[in-house]
């Protein structure tokens, strides 16, 4: 069930709107420290991911740890920047019945 999470973050290096749409539900809600309010819907999330790669050329994101409790997942993501820095983020993910992501909450560190 967590393959949608890995697919989603792998697109941050080279945004792929189709892969993002396939990984999330139609009502996806996404929020992290850089979004002042939740992003709602696949298009809003895809635009946000595209903005990341535009503002951080050469950067990538990779899921480095996952833990699950029922339909809830905690994901640790390494953001590998072109300058060699590697900040991590923690994401709490709620999965829909089909395993796609319906809510992501991101935290720095």
PDB file of N, CA and C in Angstrom:
ATOM      1  N   UNK A   1       0.810  -1.212   0.000  1.00  0.00           N
ATOM      2  CA  UNK A   1       0.000   0.000   0.000  1.00  0.00           C
ATOM      3  C   UNK A   1       0.848   1.269   0.000  1.00  0.00           C
ATOM      4  N   UNK A   2       2.108   1.179   0.388  1.00  0.00           N
ATOM      5  CA  UNK A   2       2.934   2.383   0.475  1.00  0.00           C
ATOM      6  C   UNK A   2       3.621   2.729  -0.846  1.00  0.00           C
ATOM      7  N   UNK A   3       3.435   1.913  -1.880  1.00  0.00           N
ATOM      8  CA  UNK A   3       4.108   2.225  -3.147  1.00  0.00           C
ATOM      9  C   UNK A   3       3.637   3.557  -3.728  1.00  0.00           C
ATOM     10  N   UNK A   4       2.407   3.979  -3.425  1.00  0.00           N
ATOM     11  CA  UNK A   4       1.939   5.280  -3.910  1.00  0.00           C
ATOM     12  C   UNK A   4       2.739   6.416  -3.268  1.00  0.00           C
ATOM     13  N   UNK A   5       3.134   6.254  -2.034  1.00  0.00           N
ATOM     14  CA  UNK A   5       3.930   7.272  -1.350  1.00  0.00           C
ATOM     15  C   UNK A   5       5.306   7.371  -2.014  1.00  0.00           C
ATOM     16  N   UNK A   6       5.939   6.237  -2.257  1.00  0.00           N
ATOM     17  CA  UNK A   6       7.257   6.242  -2.904  1.00  0.00           C
ATOM     18  C   UNK A   6       7.177   6.821  -4.312  1.00  0.00           C
ATOM     19  N   UNK A   7       6.141   6.456  -5.052  1.00  0.00           N
ATOM     20  CA  UNK A   7       5.969   6.992  -6.401  1.00  0.00           C
ATOM     21  C   UNK A   7       5.797   8.504  -6.358  1.00  0.00           C
ATOM     22  N   UNK A   8       4.961   8.977  -5.449  1.00  0.00           N
ATOM     23  CA  UNK A   8       4.698  10.411  -5.326  1.00  0.00           C
ATOM     24  C   UNK A   8       5.994  11.184  -5.094  1.00  0.00           C
ATOM     25  N   UNK A   9       6.800  10.779  -4.127  1.00  0.00           N
ATOM     26  CA  UNK A   9       8.010  11.539  -3.821  1.00  0.00           C
ATOM     27  C   UNK A   9       9.078  11.376  -4.894  1.00  0.00           C
ATOM     28  N   UNK A  10       9.080  10.270  -5.607  1.00  0.00           N
ATOM     29  CA  UNK A  10      10.064  10.113  -6.685  1.00  0.00           C
ATOM     30  C   UNK A  10       9.823  11.126  -7.801  1.00  0.00           C
ATOM     31  N   UNK A  11       8.612  11.653  -7.915  1.00  0.00           N
ATOM     32  CA  UNK A  11       8.310  12.628  -8.974  1.00  0.00           C
ATOM     33  C   UNK A  11       8.830  14.025  -8.652  1.00  0.00           C
ATOM     34  N   UNK A  12       9.301  14.257  -7.438  1.00  0.00           N
ATOM     35  CA  UNK A  12       9.743  15.607  -7.085  1.00  0.00           C
ATOM     36  C   UNK A  12      10.984  16.025  -7.874  1.00  0.00           C
ATOM     37  N   UNK A  13      11.801  15.090  -8.317  1.00  0.00           N
ATOM     38  CA  UNK A  13      12.971  15.427  -9.127  1.00  0.00           C
ATOM     39  C   UNK A  13      12.562  15.785 -10.548  1.00  0.00           C
ATOM     40  N   UNK A  14      11.608  15.062 -11.089  1.00  0.00           N
ATOM     41  CA  UNK A  14      11.095  15.298 -12.434  1.00  0.00           C
ATOM     42  C   UNK A  14       9.579  15.181 -12.361  1.00  0.00           C
ATOM     43  N   UNK A  15       8.901  16.289 -12.132  1.00  0.00           N
ATOM     44  CA  UNK A  15       7.446  16.231 -11.938  1.00  0.00           C
ATOM     45  C   UNK A  15       6.726  15.493 -13.069  1.00  0.00           C
ATOM     46  N   UNK A  16       5.844  14.616 -12.661  1.00  0.00           N
ATOM     47  CA  UNK A  16       5.039  13.839 -13.594  1.00  0.00           C
ATOM     48  C   UNK A  16       3.601  13.905 -13.087  1.00  0.00           C
ATOM     49  N   UNK A  17       2.816  14.786 -13.678  1.00  0.00           N
ATOM     50  CA  UNK A  17       1.450  14.999 -13.208  1.00  0.00           C
ATOM     51  C   UNK A  17       0.626  13.720 -13.241  1.00  0.00           C
ATOM     52  N   UNK A  18       0.850  12.869 -14.248  1.00  0.00           N
ATOM     53  CA  UNK A  18       0.089  11.617 -14.333  1.00  0.00           C
ATOM     54  C   UNK A  18       0.416  10.707 -13.151  1.00  0.00           C
ATOM     55  N   UNK A  19       1.700  10.601 -12.796  1.00  0.00           N
ATOM     56  CA  UNK A  19       2.101   9.759 -11.657  1.00  0.00           C
ATOM     57  C   UNK A  19       1.555  10.332 -10.355  1.00  0.00           C
ATOM     58  N   UNK A  20       1.554  11.657 -10.235  1.00  0.00           N
ATOM     59  CA  UNK A  20       1.008  12.283  -9.030  1.00  0.00           C
ATOM     60  C   UNK A  20      -0.483  11.994  -8.931  1.00  0.00           C
ATOM     61  N   UNK A  21      -1.220  12.211 -10.020  1.00  0.00           N
ATOM     62  CA  UNK A  21      -2.668  11.941 -10.015  1.00  0.00           C
ATOM     63  C   UNK A  21      -2.964  10.483  -9.675  1.00  0.00           C
ATOM     64  N   UNK A  22      -2.133   9.566 -10.148  1.00  0.00           N
ATOM     65  CA  UNK A  22      -2.345   8.143  -9.888  1.00  0.00           C
ATOM     66  C   UNK A  22      -2.055   7.784  -8.434  1.00  0.00           C
ATOM     67  N   UNK A  23      -1.303   8.628  -7.733  1.00  0.00           N
ATOM     68  CA  UNK A  23      -0.896   8.333  -6.359  1.00  0.00           C
ATOM     69  C   UNK A  23      -1.831   8.911  -5.304  1.00  0.00           C
ATOM     70  N   UNK A  24      -2.699   9.829  -5.711  1.00  0.00           N
ATOM     71  CA  UNK A  24      -3.548  10.535  -4.747  1.00  0.00           C
ATOM     72  C   UNK A  24      -5.025  10.380  -5.107  1.00  0.00           C
ATOM     73  N   UNK A  25      -5.877  10.625  -4.126  1.00  0.00           N
ATOM     74  CA  UNK A  25      -7.318  10.606  -4.377  1.00  0.00           C
ATOM     75  C   UNK A  25      -7.751  11.948  -4.956  1.00  0.00           C
ATOM     76  N   UNK A  26      -8.942  11.995  -5.506  1.00  0.00           N
ATOM     77  CA  UNK A  26      -9.468  13.237  -6.089  1.00  0.00           C
ATOM     78  C   UNK A  26      -9.591  14.338  -5.041  1.00  0.00           C
ATOM     79  N   UNK A  27      -9.801  13.980  -3.784  1.00  0.00           N
ATOM     80  CA  UNK A  27      -9.961  14.960  -2.717  1.00  0.00           C
ATOM     81  C   UNK A  27      -8.722  15.151  -1.871  1.00  0.00           C
ATOM     82  N   UNK A  28      -7.553  14.829  -2.404  1.00  0.00           N
ATOM     83  CA  UNK A  28      -6.302  14.929  -1.647  1.00  0.00           C
ATOM     84  C   UNK A  28      -6.178  16.290  -0.967  1.00  0.00           C
ATOM     85  N   UNK A  29      -5.700  16.262   0.276  1.00  0.00           N
ATOM     86  CA  UNK A  29      -5.390  17.486   1.027  1.00  0.00           C
ATOM     87  C   UNK A  29      -3.926  17.376   1.430  1.00  0.00           C
ATOM     88  N   UNK A  30      -3.147  18.404   1.103  1.00  0.00           N
ATOM     89  CA  UNK A  30      -1.703  18.407   1.355  1.00  0.00           C
ATOM     90  C   UNK A  30      -1.336  19.688   2.072  1.00  0.00           C
ATOM     91  N   UNK A  31      -0.510  19.557   3.120  1.00  0.00           N
ATOM     92  CA  UNK A  31      -0.007  20.752   3.798  1.00  0.00           C
ATOM     93  C   UNK A  31       1.366  20.456   4.368  1.00  0.00           C
ATOM     94  N   UNK A  32       2.269  21.428   4.239  1.00  0.00           N
ATOM     95  CA  UNK A  32       3.587  21.347   4.858  1.00  0.00           C
ATOM     96  C   UNK A  32       3.977  22.758   5.310  1.00  0.00           C
ATOM     97  N   UNK A  33       5.164  22.938   5.917  1.00  0.00           N
ATOM     98  CA  UNK A  33       5.522  24.265   6.423  1.00  0.00           C
ATOM     99  C   UNK A  33       5.565  25.372   5.363  1.00  0.00           C
ATOM    100  N   UNK A  34       5.662  25.016   4.095  1.00  0.00           N
ATOM    101  CA  UNK A  34       5.746  26.020   3.031  1.00  0.00           C
ATOM    102  C   UNK A  34       4.395  26.334   2.391  1.00  0.00           C
ATOM    103  N   UNK A  35       3.338  25.684   2.848  1.00  0.00           N
ATOM    104  CA  UNK A  35       2.001  25.978   2.316  1.00  0.00           C
ATOM    105  C   UNK A  35       1.189  26.647   3.419  1.00  0.00           C
ATOM    106  N   UNK A  36       0.811  27.911   3.236  1.00  0.00           N
ATOM    107  CA  UNK A  36       0.093  28.617   4.297  1.00  0.00           C
ATOM    108  C   UNK A  36      -1.275  28.013   4.604  1.00  0.00           C
ATOM    109  N   UNK A  37      -1.857  27.339   3.641  1.00  0.00           N
ATOM    110  CA  UNK A  37      -3.127  26.642   3.867  1.00  0.00           C
ATOM    111  C   UNK A  37      -3.085  25.353   3.058  1.00  0.00           C
ATOM    112  N   UNK A  38      -3.946  24.407   3.363  1.00  0.00           N
ATOM    113  CA  UNK A  38      -3.895  23.125   2.649  1.00  0.00           C
ATOM    114  C   UNK A  38      -4.131  23.280   1.143  1.00  0.00           C
ATOM    115  N   UNK A  39      -3.398  22.479   0.399  1.00  0.00           N
ATOM    116  CA  UNK A  39      -3.642  22.358  -1.031  1.00  0.00           C
ATOM    117  C   UNK A  39      -4.691  21.272  -1.198  1.00  0.00           C
ATOM    118  N   UNK A  40      -5.664  21.494  -2.051  1.00  0.00           N
ATOM    119  CA  UNK A  40      -6.746  20.536  -2.219  1.00  0.00           C
ATOM    120  C   UNK A  40      -6.836  20.142  -3.693  1.00  0.00           C
ATOM    121  N   UNK A  41      -6.811  18.837  -3.944  1.00  0.00           N
ATOM    122  CA  UNK A  41      -6.963  18.308  -5.289  1.00  0.00           C
ATOM    123  C   UNK A  41      -5.636  17.997  -5.960  1.00  0.00           C
ATOM    124  N   UNK A  42      -5.656  17.026  -6.855  1.00  0.00           N
ATOM    125  CA  UNK A  42      -4.437  16.598  -7.542  1.00  0.00           C
ATOM    126  C   UNK A  42      -3.737  17.709  -8.314  1.00  0.00           C
ATOM    127  N   UNK A  43      -4.486  18.596  -8.939  1.00  0.00           N
ATOM    128  CA  UNK A  43      -3.854  19.659  -9.734  1.00  0.00           C
ATOM    129  C   UNK A  43      -3.065  20.619  -8.856  1.00  0.00           C
ATOM    130  N   UNK A  44      -3.615  20.975  -7.718  1.00  0.00           N
ATOM    131  CA  UNK A  44      -2.914  21.881  -6.800  1.00  0.00           C
ATOM    132  C   UNK A  44      -1.637  21.231  -6.277  1.00  0.00           C
ATOM    133  N   UNK A  45      -1.713  19.953  -5.959  1.00  0.00           N
ATOM    134  CA  UNK A  45      -0.532  19.234  -5.459  1.00  0.00           C
ATOM    135  C   UNK A  45       0.510  19.106  -6.568  1.00  0.00           C
ATOM    136  N   UNK A  46       0.090  18.766  -7.783  1.00  0.00           N
ATOM    137  CA  UNK A  46       1.025  18.641  -8.905  1.00  0.00           C
ATOM    138  C   UNK A  46       1.731  19.966  -9.185  1.00  0.00           C
ATOM    139  N   UNK A  47       1.004  21.073  -9.089  1.00  0.00           N
ATOM    140  CA  UNK A  47       1.611  22.397  -9.291  1.00  0.00           C
ATOM    141  C   UNK A  47       2.647  22.686  -8.219  1.00  0.00           C
ATOM    142  N   UNK A  48       2.363  22.301  -7.001  1.00  0.00           N
ATOM    143  CA  UNK A  48       3.299  22.515  -5.897  1.00  0.00           C
ATOM    144  C   UNK A  48       4.578  21.719  -6.115  1.00  0.00           C
ATOM    145  N   UNK A  49       4.448  20.466  -6.524  1.00  0.00           N
ATOM    146  CA  UNK A  49       5.619  19.619  -6.783  1.00  0.00           C
ATOM    147  C   UNK A  49       6.439  20.223  -7.925  1.00  0.00           C
ATOM    148  N   UNK A  50       5.791  20.697  -8.966  1.00  0.00           N
ATOM    149  CA  UNK A  50       6.500  21.322 -10.083  1.00  0.00           C
ATOM    150  C   UNK A  50       7.263  22.562  -9.616  1.00  0.00           C
ATOM    151  N   UNK A  51       6.676  23.317  -8.695  1.00  0.00           N
ATOM    152  CA  UNK A  51       7.333  24.500  -8.164  1.00  0.00           C
ATOM    153  C   UNK A  51       8.605  24.116  -7.400  1.00  0.00           C
ATOM    154  N   UNK A  52       8.564  23.000  -6.668  1.00  0.00           N
ATOM    155  CA  UNK A  52       9.752  22.531  -5.938  1.00  0.00           C
ATOM    156  C   UNK A  52      10.898  22.298  -6.914  1.00  0.00           C
ATOM    157  N   UNK A  53      10.655  21.531  -7.969  1.00  0.00           N
ATOM    158  CA  UNK A  53      11.740  21.206  -8.890  1.00  0.00           C
ATOM    159  C   UNK A  53      12.228  22.443  -9.650  1.00  0.00           C
ATOM    160  N   UNK A  54      11.323  23.392  -9.885  1.00  0.00           N
ATOM    161  CA  UNK A  54      11.700  24.630 -10.562  1.00  0.00           C
ATOM    162  C   UNK A  54      12.625  25.474  -9.692  1.00  0.00           C
ATOM    163  N   UNK A  55      12.333  25.525  -8.382  1.00  0.00           N
ATOM    164  CA  UNK A  55      13.116  26.357  -7.459  1.00  0.00           C
ATOM    165  C   UNK A  55      14.315  25.630  -6.871  1.00  0.00           C
ATOM    166  N   UNK A  56      14.400  24.340  -7.078  1.00  0.00           N
ATOM    167  CA  UNK A  56      15.535  23.566  -6.560  1.00  0.00           C
ATOM    168  C   UNK A  56      16.044  22.631  -7.660  1.00  0.00           C
ATOM    169  N   UNK A  57      16.587  23.208  -8.743  1.00  0.00           N
ATOM    170  CA  UNK A  57      17.052  22.363  -9.845  1.00  0.00           C
ATOM    171  C   UNK A  57      18.116  21.374  -9.372  1.00  0.00           C
ATOM    172  N   UNK A  58      18.011  20.158  -9.857  1.00  0.00           N
ATOM    173  CA  UNK A  58      18.964  19.116  -9.490  1.00  0.00           C
ATOM    174  C   UNK A  58      18.644  18.423  -8.185  1.00  0.00           C
ATOM    175  N   UNK A  59      17.610  18.863  -7.479  1.00  0.00           N
ATOM    176  CA  UNK A  59      17.229  18.248  -6.206  1.00  0.00           C
ATOM    177  C   UNK A  59      16.315  17.056  -6.455  1.00  0.00           C
ATOM    178  N   UNK A  60      16.276  16.167  -5.478  1.00  0.00           N
ATOM    179  CA  UNK A  60      15.373  15.020  -5.550  1.00  0.00           C
ATOM    180  C   UNK A  60      14.816  14.748  -4.161  1.00  0.00           C
ATOM    181  N   UNK A  61      13.814  13.910  -4.119  1.00  0.00           N
ATOM    182  CA  UNK A  61      13.212  13.502  -2.846  1.00  0.00           C
ATOM    183  C   UNK A  61      13.101  11.987  -2.864  1.00  0.00           C
ATOM    184  N   UNK A  62      13.449  11.372  -1.736  1.00  0.00           N
ATOM    185  CA  UNK A  62      13.374   9.918  -1.645  1.00  0.00           C
ATOM    186  C   UNK A  62      12.851   9.515  -0.273  1.00  0.00           C
ATOM    187  N   UNK A  63      11.900   8.600  -0.270  1.00  0.00           N
ATOM    188  CA  UNK A  63      11.395   8.045   0.983  1.00  0.00           C
ATOM    189  C   UNK A  63      12.486   7.135   1.544  1.00  0.00           C
ATOM    190  N   UNK A  64      12.942   7.441   2.777  1.00  0.00           N
ATOM    191  CA  UNK A  64      14.018   6.644   3.372  1.00  0.00           C
ATOM    192  C   UNK A  64      13.530   5.782   4.535  1.00  0.00           C
ATOM    193  N   UNK A  65      12.304   6.017   5.015  1.00  0.00           N
ATOM    194  CA  UNK A  65      11.745   5.180   6.082  1.00  0.00           C
ATOM    195  C   UNK A  65      10.227   5.305   6.068  1.00  0.00           C
ATOM    196  N   UNK A  66       9.571   4.184   6.353  1.00  0.00           N
ATOM    197  CA  UNK A  66       8.105   4.139   6.445  1.00  0.00           C
ATOM    198  C   UNK A  66       7.707   3.317   7.651  1.00  0.00           C
ATOM    199  N   UNK A  67       6.652   3.735   8.331  1.00  0.00           N
ATOM    200  CA  UNK A  67       6.040   2.893   9.360  1.00  0.00           C
ATOM    201  C   UNK A  67       4.534   3.060   9.220  1.00  0.00           C
ATOM    202  N   UNK A  68       3.814   1.969   9.435  1.00  0.00           N
ATOM    203  CA  UNK A  68       2.373   1.953   9.199  1.00  0.00           C
ATOM    204  C   UNK A  68       1.603   1.554  10.448  1.00  0.00           C
ATOM    205  N   UNK A  69       0.457   2.172  10.617  1.00  0.00           N
ATOM    206  CA  UNK A  69      -0.534   1.774  11.610  1.00  0.00           C
ATOM    207  C   UNK A  69      -1.876   1.858  10.908  1.00  0.00           C
ATOM    208  N   UNK A  70      -2.414   0.708  10.551  1.00  0.00           N
ATOM    209  CA  UNK A  70      -3.679   0.688   9.813  1.00  0.00           C
ATOM    210  C   UNK A  70      -3.536   1.405   8.493  1.00  0.00           C
ATOM    211  N   UNK A  71      -4.393   2.370   8.252  1.00  0.00           N
ATOM    212  CA  UNK A  71      -4.346   3.119   6.990  1.00  0.00           C
ATOM    213  C   UNK A  71      -3.588   4.443   7.140  1.00  0.00           C
ATOM    214  N   UNK A  72      -2.749   4.529   8.169  1.00  0.00           N
ATOM    215  CA  UNK A  72      -1.956   5.724   8.431  1.00  0.00           C
ATOM    216  C   UNK A  72      -0.484   5.364   8.305  1.00  0.00           C
ATOM    217  N   UNK A  73       0.282   6.246   7.684  1.00  0.00           N
ATOM    218  CA  UNK A  73       1.691   5.983   7.438  1.00  0.00           C
ATOM    219  C   UNK A  73       2.510   7.200   7.848  1.00  0.00           C
ATOM    220  N   UNK A  74       3.648   6.920   8.465  1.00  0.00           N
ATOM    221  CA  UNK A  74       4.641   7.974   8.717  1.00  0.00           C
ATOM    222  C   UNK A  74       5.782   7.734   7.742  1.00  0.00           C
ATOM    223  N   UNK A  75       6.122   8.747   6.962  1.00  0.00           N
ATOM    224  CA  UNK A  75       7.192   8.632   5.976  1.00  0.00           C
ATOM    225  C   UNK A  75       8.277   9.655   6.282  1.00  0.00           C
ATOM    226  N   UNK A  76       9.517   9.203   6.285  1.00  0.00           N
ATOM    227  CA  UNK A  76      10.654  10.103   6.381  1.00  0.00           C
ATOM    228  C   UNK A  76      11.189  10.274   4.968  1.00  0.00           C
ATOM    229  N   UNK A  77      11.321  11.522   4.548  1.00  0.00           N
ATOM    230  CA  UNK A  77      11.743  11.819   3.181  1.00  0.00           C
ATOM    231  C   UNK A  77      13.028  12.635   3.225  1.00  0.00           C
ATOM    232  N   UNK A  78      14.033  12.176   2.453  1.00  0.00           N
ATOM    233  CA  UNK A  78      15.286  12.912   2.306  1.00  0.00           C
ATOM    234  C   UNK A  78      15.178  13.781   1.066  1.00  0.00           C
ATOM    235  N   UNK A  79      15.371  15.071   1.251  1.00  0.00           N
ATOM    236  CA  UNK A  79      15.397  16.004   0.131  1.00  0.00           C
ATOM    237  C   UNK A  79      16.864  16.253  -0.192  1.00  0.00           C
ATOM    238  N   UNK A  80      17.327  15.661  -1.271  1.00  0.00           N
ATOM    239  CA  UNK A  80      18.742  15.743  -1.656  1.00  0.00           C
ATOM    240  C   UNK A  80      18.923  16.922  -2.605  1.00  0.00           C
ATOM    241  N   UNK A  81      19.579  17.950  -2.080  1.00  0.00           N
ATOM    242  CA  UNK A  81      19.745  19.186  -2.825  1.00  0.00           C
ATOM    243  C   UNK A  81      21.017  19.120  -3.673  1.00  0.00           C
ATOM    244  N   UNK A  82      21.054  19.908  -4.744  1.00  0.00           N
ATOM    245  CA  UNK A  82      22.192  19.914  -5.657  1.00  0.00           C
ATOM    246  C   UNK A  82      23.483  20.355  -4.974  1.00  0.00           C
ATOM    247  N   UNK A  83      23.382  21.157  -3.906  1.00  0.00           N
ATOM    248  CA  UNK A  83      24.577  21.634  -3.205  1.00  0.00           C
ATOM    249  C   UNK A  83      25.095  20.645  -2.160  1.00  0.00           C
ATOM    250  N   UNK A  84      24.477  19.448  -2.096  1.00  0.00           N
ATOM    251  CA  UNK A  84      24.931  18.408  -1.164  1.00  0.00           C
ATOM    252  C   UNK A  84      24.174  18.384   0.152  1.00  0.00           C
ATOM    253  N   UNK A  85      23.393  19.399   0.448  1.00  0.00           N
ATOM    254  CA  UNK A  85      22.597  19.386   1.680  1.00  0.00           C
ATOM    255  C   UNK A  85      21.495  18.354   1.551  1.00  0.00           C
ATOM    256  N   UNK A  86      21.091  17.800   2.694  1.00  0.00           N
ATOM    257  CA  UNK A  86      20.059  16.767   2.680  1.00  0.00           C
ATOM    258  C   UNK A  86      19.109  16.916   3.867  1.00  0.00           C
ATOM    259  N   UNK A  87      18.249  17.930   3.820  1.00  0.00           N
ATOM    260  CA  UNK A  87      17.264  18.046   4.899  1.00  0.00           C
ATOM    261  C   UNK A  87      16.238  16.922   4.803  1.00  0.00           C
ATOM    262  N   UNK A  88      15.682  16.571   5.943  1.00  0.00           N
ATOM    263  CA  UNK A  88      14.658  15.528   5.992  1.00  0.00           C
ATOM    264  C   UNK A  88      13.316  16.133   6.378  1.00  0.00           C
ATOM    265  N   UNK A  89      12.273  15.470   5.957  1.00  0.00           N
ATOM    266  CA  UNK A  89      10.919  15.850   6.329  1.00  0.00           C
ATOM    267  C   UNK A  89      10.177  14.628   6.837  1.00  0.00           C
ATOM    268  N   UNK A  90       9.238  14.870   7.725  1.00  0.00           N
ATOM    269  CA  UNK A  90       8.360  13.817   8.225  1.00  0.00           C
ATOM    270  C   UNK A  90       6.979  14.076   7.660  1.00  0.00           C
ATOM    271  N   UNK A  91       6.380  13.056   7.107  1.00  0.00           N
ATOM    272  CA  UNK A  91       5.034  13.171   6.551  1.00  0.00           C
ATOM    273  C   UNK A  91       4.126  12.159   7.217  1.00  0.00           C
ATOM    274  N   UNK A  92       2.956  12.622   7.578  1.00  0.00           N
ATOM    275  CA  UNK A  92       1.922  11.733   8.092  1.00  0.00           C
ATOM    276  C   UNK A  92       0.878  11.637   6.997  1.00  0.00           C
ATOM    277  N   UNK A  93       0.616  10.415   6.583  1.00  0.00           N
ATOM    278  CA  UNK A  93      -0.195  10.159   5.402  1.00  0.00           C
ATOM    279  C   UNK A  93      -1.400   9.302   5.778  1.00  0.00           C
ATOM    280  N   UNK A  94      -2.567   9.722   5.356  1.00  0.00           N
ATOM    281  CA  UNK A  94      -3.777   8.903   5.478  1.00  0.00           C
ATOM    282  C   UNK A  94      -4.057   8.321   4.108  1.00  0.00           C
ATOM    283  N   UNK A  95      -4.238   7.014   4.075  1.00  0.00           N
ATOM    284  CA  UNK A  95      -4.494   6.320   2.817  1.00  0.00           C
ATOM    285  C   UNK A  95      -5.977   6.041   2.649  1.00  0.00           C
ATOM    286  N   UNK A  96      -6.443   6.103   1.415  1.00  0.00           N
ATOM    287  CA  UNK A  96      -7.809   5.721   1.098  1.00  0.00           C
ATOM    288  C   UNK A  96      -7.910   4.204   1.020  1.00  0.00           C
ATOM    289  N   UNK A  97      -9.101   3.707   0.797  1.00  0.00           N
ATOM    290  CA  UNK A  97      -9.329   2.261   0.733  1.00  0.00           C
ATOM    291  C   UNK A  97      -8.507   1.591  -0.366  1.00  0.00           C
ATOM    292  N   UNK A  98      -8.230   2.316  -1.442  1.00  0.00           N
ATOM    293  CA  UNK A  98      -7.451   1.745  -2.548  1.00  0.00           C
ATOM    294  C   UNK A  98      -5.950   1.938  -2.376  1.00  0.00           C
ATOM    295  N   UNK A  99      -5.526   2.498  -1.233  1.00  0.00           N
ATOM    296  CA  UNK A  99      -4.112   2.692  -0.947  1.00  0.00           C
ATOM    297  C   UNK A  99      -3.548   4.013  -1.430  1.00  0.00           C
ATOM    298  N   UNK A 100      -4.343   4.773  -2.178  1.00  0.00           N
ATOM    299  CA  UNK A 100      -3.847   6.073  -2.621  1.00  0.00           C
ATOM    300  C   UNK A 100      -3.921   7.078  -1.473  1.00  0.00           C
ATOM    301  N   UNK A 101      -3.096   8.102  -1.562  1.00  0.00           N
ATOM    302  CA  UNK A 101      -3.009   9.090  -0.494  1.00  0.00           C
ATOM    303  C   UNK A 101      -4.193  10.039  -0.547  1.00  0.00           C
ATOM    304  N   UNK A 102      -4.845  10.237   0.622  1.00  0.00           N
ATOM    305  CA  UNK A 102      -5.938  11.193   0.681  1.00  0.00           C
ATOM    306  C   UNK A 102      -5.613  12.392   1.545  1.00  0.00           C
ATOM    307  N   UNK A 103      -4.583  12.286   2.394  1.00  0.00           N
ATOM    308  CA  UNK A 103      -4.139  13.437   3.187  1.00  0.00           C
ATOM    309  C   UNK A 103      -2.677  13.274   3.505  1.00  0.00           C
ATOM    310  N   UNK A 104      -1.901  14.345   3.298  1.00  0.00           N
ATOM    311  CA  UNK A 104      -0.487  14.385   3.661  1.00  0.00           C
ATOM    312  C   UNK A 104      -0.237  15.609   4.502  1.00  0.00           C
ATOM    313  N   UNK A 105       0.396  15.423   5.631  1.00  0.00           N
ATOM    314  CA  UNK A 105       0.807  16.519   6.496  1.00  0.00           C
ATOM    315  C   UNK A 105       2.315  16.424   6.650  1.00  0.00           C
ATOM    316  N   UNK A 106       3.040  17.453   6.233  1.00  0.00           N
ATOM    317  CA  UNK A 106       4.498  17.433   6.276  1.00  0.00           C
ATOM    318  C   UNK A 106       5.060  18.328   7.351  1.00  0.00           C
ATOM    319  N   UNK A 107       6.173  17.882   7.951  1.00  0.00           N
ATOM    320  CA  UNK A 107       6.868  18.633   8.994  1.00  0.00           C
ATOM    321  C   UNK A 107       8.355  18.609   8.683  1.00  0.00           C
ATOM    322  N   UNK A 108       9.030  19.715   8.936  1.00  0.00           N
ATOM    323  CA  UNK A 108      10.478  19.778   8.731  1.00  0.00           C
ATOM    324  C   UNK A 108      11.185  18.989   9.825  1.00  0.00           C
ATOM    325  N   UNK A 109      12.295  18.394   9.462  1.00  0.00           N
ATOM    326  CA  UNK A 109      13.134  17.691  10.452  1.00  0.00           C
ATOM    327  C   UNK A 109      12.855  16.235  10.596  1.00  0.00           C
TER     328      UNK A 109
END
